[in-house]
Each structure stands twice: as structure tokens, then as C-alpha cells.
Tab-separated table of C-alpha atoms in Angstrom:
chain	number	residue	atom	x	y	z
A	1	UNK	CA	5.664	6.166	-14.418
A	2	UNK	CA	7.966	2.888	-14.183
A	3	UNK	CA	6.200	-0.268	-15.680
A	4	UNK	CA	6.145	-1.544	-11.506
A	5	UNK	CA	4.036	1.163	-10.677
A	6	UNK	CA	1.395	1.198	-13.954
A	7	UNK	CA	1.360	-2.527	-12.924
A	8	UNK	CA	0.308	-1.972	-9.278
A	9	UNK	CA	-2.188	0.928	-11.047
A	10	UNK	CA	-3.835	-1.231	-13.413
A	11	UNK	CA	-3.944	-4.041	-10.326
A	12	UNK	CA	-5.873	-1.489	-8.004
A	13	UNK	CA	-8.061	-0.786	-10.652
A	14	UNK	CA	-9.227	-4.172	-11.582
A	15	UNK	CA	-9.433	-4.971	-7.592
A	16	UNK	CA	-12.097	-1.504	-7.396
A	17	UNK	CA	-14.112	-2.988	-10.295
A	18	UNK	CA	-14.348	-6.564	-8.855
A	19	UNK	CA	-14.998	-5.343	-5.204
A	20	UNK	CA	-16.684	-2.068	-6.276
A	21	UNK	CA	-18.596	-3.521	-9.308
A	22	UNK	CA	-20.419	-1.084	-11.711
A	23	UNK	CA	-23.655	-1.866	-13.034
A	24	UNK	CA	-24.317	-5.089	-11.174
A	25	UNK	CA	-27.717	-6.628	-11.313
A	26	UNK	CA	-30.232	-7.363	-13.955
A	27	UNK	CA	-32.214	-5.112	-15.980
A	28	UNK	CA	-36.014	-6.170	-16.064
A	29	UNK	CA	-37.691	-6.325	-19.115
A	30	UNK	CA	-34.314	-6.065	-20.142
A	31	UNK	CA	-34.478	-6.232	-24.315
A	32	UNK	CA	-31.697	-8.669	-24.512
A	33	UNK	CA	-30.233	-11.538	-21.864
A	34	UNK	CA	-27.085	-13.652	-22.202
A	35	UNK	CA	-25.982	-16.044	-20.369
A	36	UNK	CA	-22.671	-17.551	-20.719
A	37	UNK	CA	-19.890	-19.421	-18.750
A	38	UNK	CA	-16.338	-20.229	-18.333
A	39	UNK	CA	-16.740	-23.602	-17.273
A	40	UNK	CA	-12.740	-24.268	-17.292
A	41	UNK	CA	-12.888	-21.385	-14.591
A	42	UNK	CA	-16.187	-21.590	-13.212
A	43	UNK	CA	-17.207	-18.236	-14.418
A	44	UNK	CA	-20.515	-17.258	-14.739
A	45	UNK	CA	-22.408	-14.533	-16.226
A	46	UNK	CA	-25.955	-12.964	-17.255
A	47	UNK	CA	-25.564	-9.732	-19.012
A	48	UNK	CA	-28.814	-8.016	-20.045
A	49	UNK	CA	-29.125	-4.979	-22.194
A	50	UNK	CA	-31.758	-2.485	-23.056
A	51	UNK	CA	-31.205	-1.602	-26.313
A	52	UNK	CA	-33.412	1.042	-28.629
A	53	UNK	CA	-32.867	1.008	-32.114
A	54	UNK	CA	-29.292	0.271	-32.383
A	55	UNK	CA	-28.208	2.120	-28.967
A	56	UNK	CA	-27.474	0.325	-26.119
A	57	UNK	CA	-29.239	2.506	-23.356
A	58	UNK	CA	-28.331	0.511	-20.435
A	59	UNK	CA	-26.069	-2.606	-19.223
A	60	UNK	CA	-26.199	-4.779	-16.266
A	61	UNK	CA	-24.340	-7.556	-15.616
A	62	UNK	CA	-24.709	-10.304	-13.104
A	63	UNK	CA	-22.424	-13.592	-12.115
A	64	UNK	CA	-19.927	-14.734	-9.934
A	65	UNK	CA	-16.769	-15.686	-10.819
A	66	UNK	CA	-12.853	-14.676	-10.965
A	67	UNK	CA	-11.684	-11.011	-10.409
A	68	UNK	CA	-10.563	-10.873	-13.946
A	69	UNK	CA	-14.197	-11.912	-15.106
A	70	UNK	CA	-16.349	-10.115	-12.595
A	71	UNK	CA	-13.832	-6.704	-12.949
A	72	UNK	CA	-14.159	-7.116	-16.734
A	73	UNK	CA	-17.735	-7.475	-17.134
A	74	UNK	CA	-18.533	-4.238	-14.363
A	75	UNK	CA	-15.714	-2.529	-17.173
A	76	UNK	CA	-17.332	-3.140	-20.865
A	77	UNK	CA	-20.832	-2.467	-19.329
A	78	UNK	CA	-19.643	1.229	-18.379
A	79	UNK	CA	-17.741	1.193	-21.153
A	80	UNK	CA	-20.933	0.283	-24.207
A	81	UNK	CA	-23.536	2.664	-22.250
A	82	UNK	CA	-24.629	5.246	-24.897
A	83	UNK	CA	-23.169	3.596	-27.664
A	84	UNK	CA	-24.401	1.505	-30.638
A	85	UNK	CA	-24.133	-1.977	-30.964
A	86	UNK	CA	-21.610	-1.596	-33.880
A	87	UNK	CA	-19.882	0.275	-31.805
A	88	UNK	CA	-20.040	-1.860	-29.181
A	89	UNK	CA	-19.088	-4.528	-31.176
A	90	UNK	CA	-15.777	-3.086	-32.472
A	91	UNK	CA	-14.934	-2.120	-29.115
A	92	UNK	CA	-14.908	-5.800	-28.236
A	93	UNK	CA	-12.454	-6.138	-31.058
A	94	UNK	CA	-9.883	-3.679	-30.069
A	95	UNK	CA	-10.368	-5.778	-26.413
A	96	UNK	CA	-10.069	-8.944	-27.327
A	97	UNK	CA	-6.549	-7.623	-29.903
A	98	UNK	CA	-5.299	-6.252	-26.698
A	99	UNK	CA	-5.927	-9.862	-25.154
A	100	UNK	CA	-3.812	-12.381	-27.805
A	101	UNK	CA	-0.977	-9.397	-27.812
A	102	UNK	CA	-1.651	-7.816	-30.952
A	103	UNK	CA	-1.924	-4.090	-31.963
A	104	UNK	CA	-4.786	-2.562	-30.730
A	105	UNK	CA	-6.600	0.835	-29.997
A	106	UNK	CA	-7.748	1.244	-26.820
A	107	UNK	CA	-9.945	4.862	-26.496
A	108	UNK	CA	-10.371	7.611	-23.462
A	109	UNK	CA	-14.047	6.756	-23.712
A	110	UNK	CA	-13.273	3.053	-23.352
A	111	UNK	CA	-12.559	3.871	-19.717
A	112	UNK	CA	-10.308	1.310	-17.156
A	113	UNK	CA	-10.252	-1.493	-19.744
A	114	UNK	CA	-6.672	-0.989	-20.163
A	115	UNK	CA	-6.198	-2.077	-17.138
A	116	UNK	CA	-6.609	-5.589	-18.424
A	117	UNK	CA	-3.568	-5.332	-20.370
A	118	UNK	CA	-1.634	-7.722	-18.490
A	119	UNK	CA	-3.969	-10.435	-18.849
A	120	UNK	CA	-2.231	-11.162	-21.756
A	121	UNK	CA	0.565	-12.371	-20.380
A	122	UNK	CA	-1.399	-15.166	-18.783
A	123	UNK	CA	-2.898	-17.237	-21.735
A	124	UNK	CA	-5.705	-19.373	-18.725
A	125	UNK	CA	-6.735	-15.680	-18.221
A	126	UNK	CA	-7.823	-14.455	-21.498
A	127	UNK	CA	-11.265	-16.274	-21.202
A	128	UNK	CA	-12.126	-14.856	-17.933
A	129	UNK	CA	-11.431	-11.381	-18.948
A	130	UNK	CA	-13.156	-11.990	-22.387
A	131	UNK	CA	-16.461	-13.826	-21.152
A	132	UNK	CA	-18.561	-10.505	-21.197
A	133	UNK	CA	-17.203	-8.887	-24.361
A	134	UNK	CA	-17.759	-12.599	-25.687
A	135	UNK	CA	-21.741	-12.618	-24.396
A	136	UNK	CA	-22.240	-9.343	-25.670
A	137	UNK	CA	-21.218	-10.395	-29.267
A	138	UNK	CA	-23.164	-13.624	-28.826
A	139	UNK	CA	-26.104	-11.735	-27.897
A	140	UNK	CA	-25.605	-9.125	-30.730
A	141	UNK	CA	-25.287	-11.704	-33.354
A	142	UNK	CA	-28.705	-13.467	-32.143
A	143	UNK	CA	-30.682	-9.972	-32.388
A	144	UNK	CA	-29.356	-9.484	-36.103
């Protein structure tokens, strides 16, 4: 596949997740909420996560804000579903590597979040795709 048509791949797939979004809302009695912003972009967000012992059993997000932000967020919250938080966590690393341009490891179970991969390229962009993965480990780090 020529790099033109993984780019116009990886655009369609962002554009589903932002018009299509996965896991939008708010979990009630959610066991853990973060809110955080963007306020260069005006991106908003309020993820909430039910988490049992060190699983995360569910993910919701909720927000408005940039397709980057809003395609990311409805990404990472199919994407840390079933998994622990350490997990979760390292995840977020491997993202936010793939974000500044360095090596990274992006996994099958990690879903569409390749699809960000071009963000990269646009240095303004990097908080708007990294706003969720960035509440999550806020969030984390506050439970611990």
C-alpha cells in the first residue's frame, strides 16, 4: 500500500472515530472521573472509569473538542477495556513515543491508534491527540 493511500486510511479512520465515537458518555458511579483540558485548543474532556481491583472494566469518555482529541479519546477507551491499569498505563507510553517520533510498539490489541501516527508531524497536534491518554495517567496516579 503506497504511503498516499495508508494516509487517506489512517484519515478515514480517525474521521469514523470522531463522527462514529466509541464509548461516549459517562459511566455513573463511575469509580474514577477526570477531567482535563486543552485550553490552547479548547479541548475538553471527562473520562470516567470503572475499575475493579486493578482492571479497568469499562471506559467512557465525554467532551467536545478537535477530531484529533475527540477520535483519540473514543480510541484508548476501546483500546484499555479489559486491561489493567499497568497495562493501561504502558500503553499510554508506547502512544505518547509514537507522538514525539520516537521508537515505539504499537500492538494488534491496541486497535486504530495507529492511525494517529501522523500527528506527529504536526507538533500543535500532539496535545489534542494526547489529552485522554494524559487524563487517564493523571487519574491513575491519583488512585495510587
Amino acid at each position: 500500500m503506497s504511503f498516499n493511500n495508508l494516509d487517506q486510511l489512517y484519515r478515514s479512520v480517525i474521521m469514523d472515530h470522531y463522527k462514529n465515537p466509541r464509548n461516549k458518555g459517562v459511566i455513573e458511579d463511575g469509580s474514577l472521573t477526570i477531567d482535563m483540558n486543552n485550553p490552547t485548543c479548547g479541548d475538553r474532556i471527562r473520562l470516567t472509569l470503572d475499575v475493579e481491583g486493578d482492571i479497568i472494566k469499562d471506559a467512557k469518555f465525554d467532551g467536545e473538542g478537535c477530531s484529533i482529541s475527540m477520535s483519540s479519546a473514543s480510541m484508548m477507551t476501546e483500546t484499555i477495556k479489559g486491561h489493567t491499569i499497568s497495562e493501561a498505563l504502558a500503553m499510554g507510553h508506547e502512544f505518547s513515543q509514537m507522538m514525539l517520533g520516537n521508537d515505539y510498539e504499537i500492538t494488534e490489541e491496541m486497535g486504530d491508534i495507529e492511525a494517529l501516527s501522523g500527528v506527529a508531524k504536526f507538533p500543535a497536534r500532539i496535545k489534542c491527540a494526547t489529552l485522554a491518554w494524559k487524563a487517564l495517567e493523571k487519574g491513575t496516579k491519583e488512585e495510587e
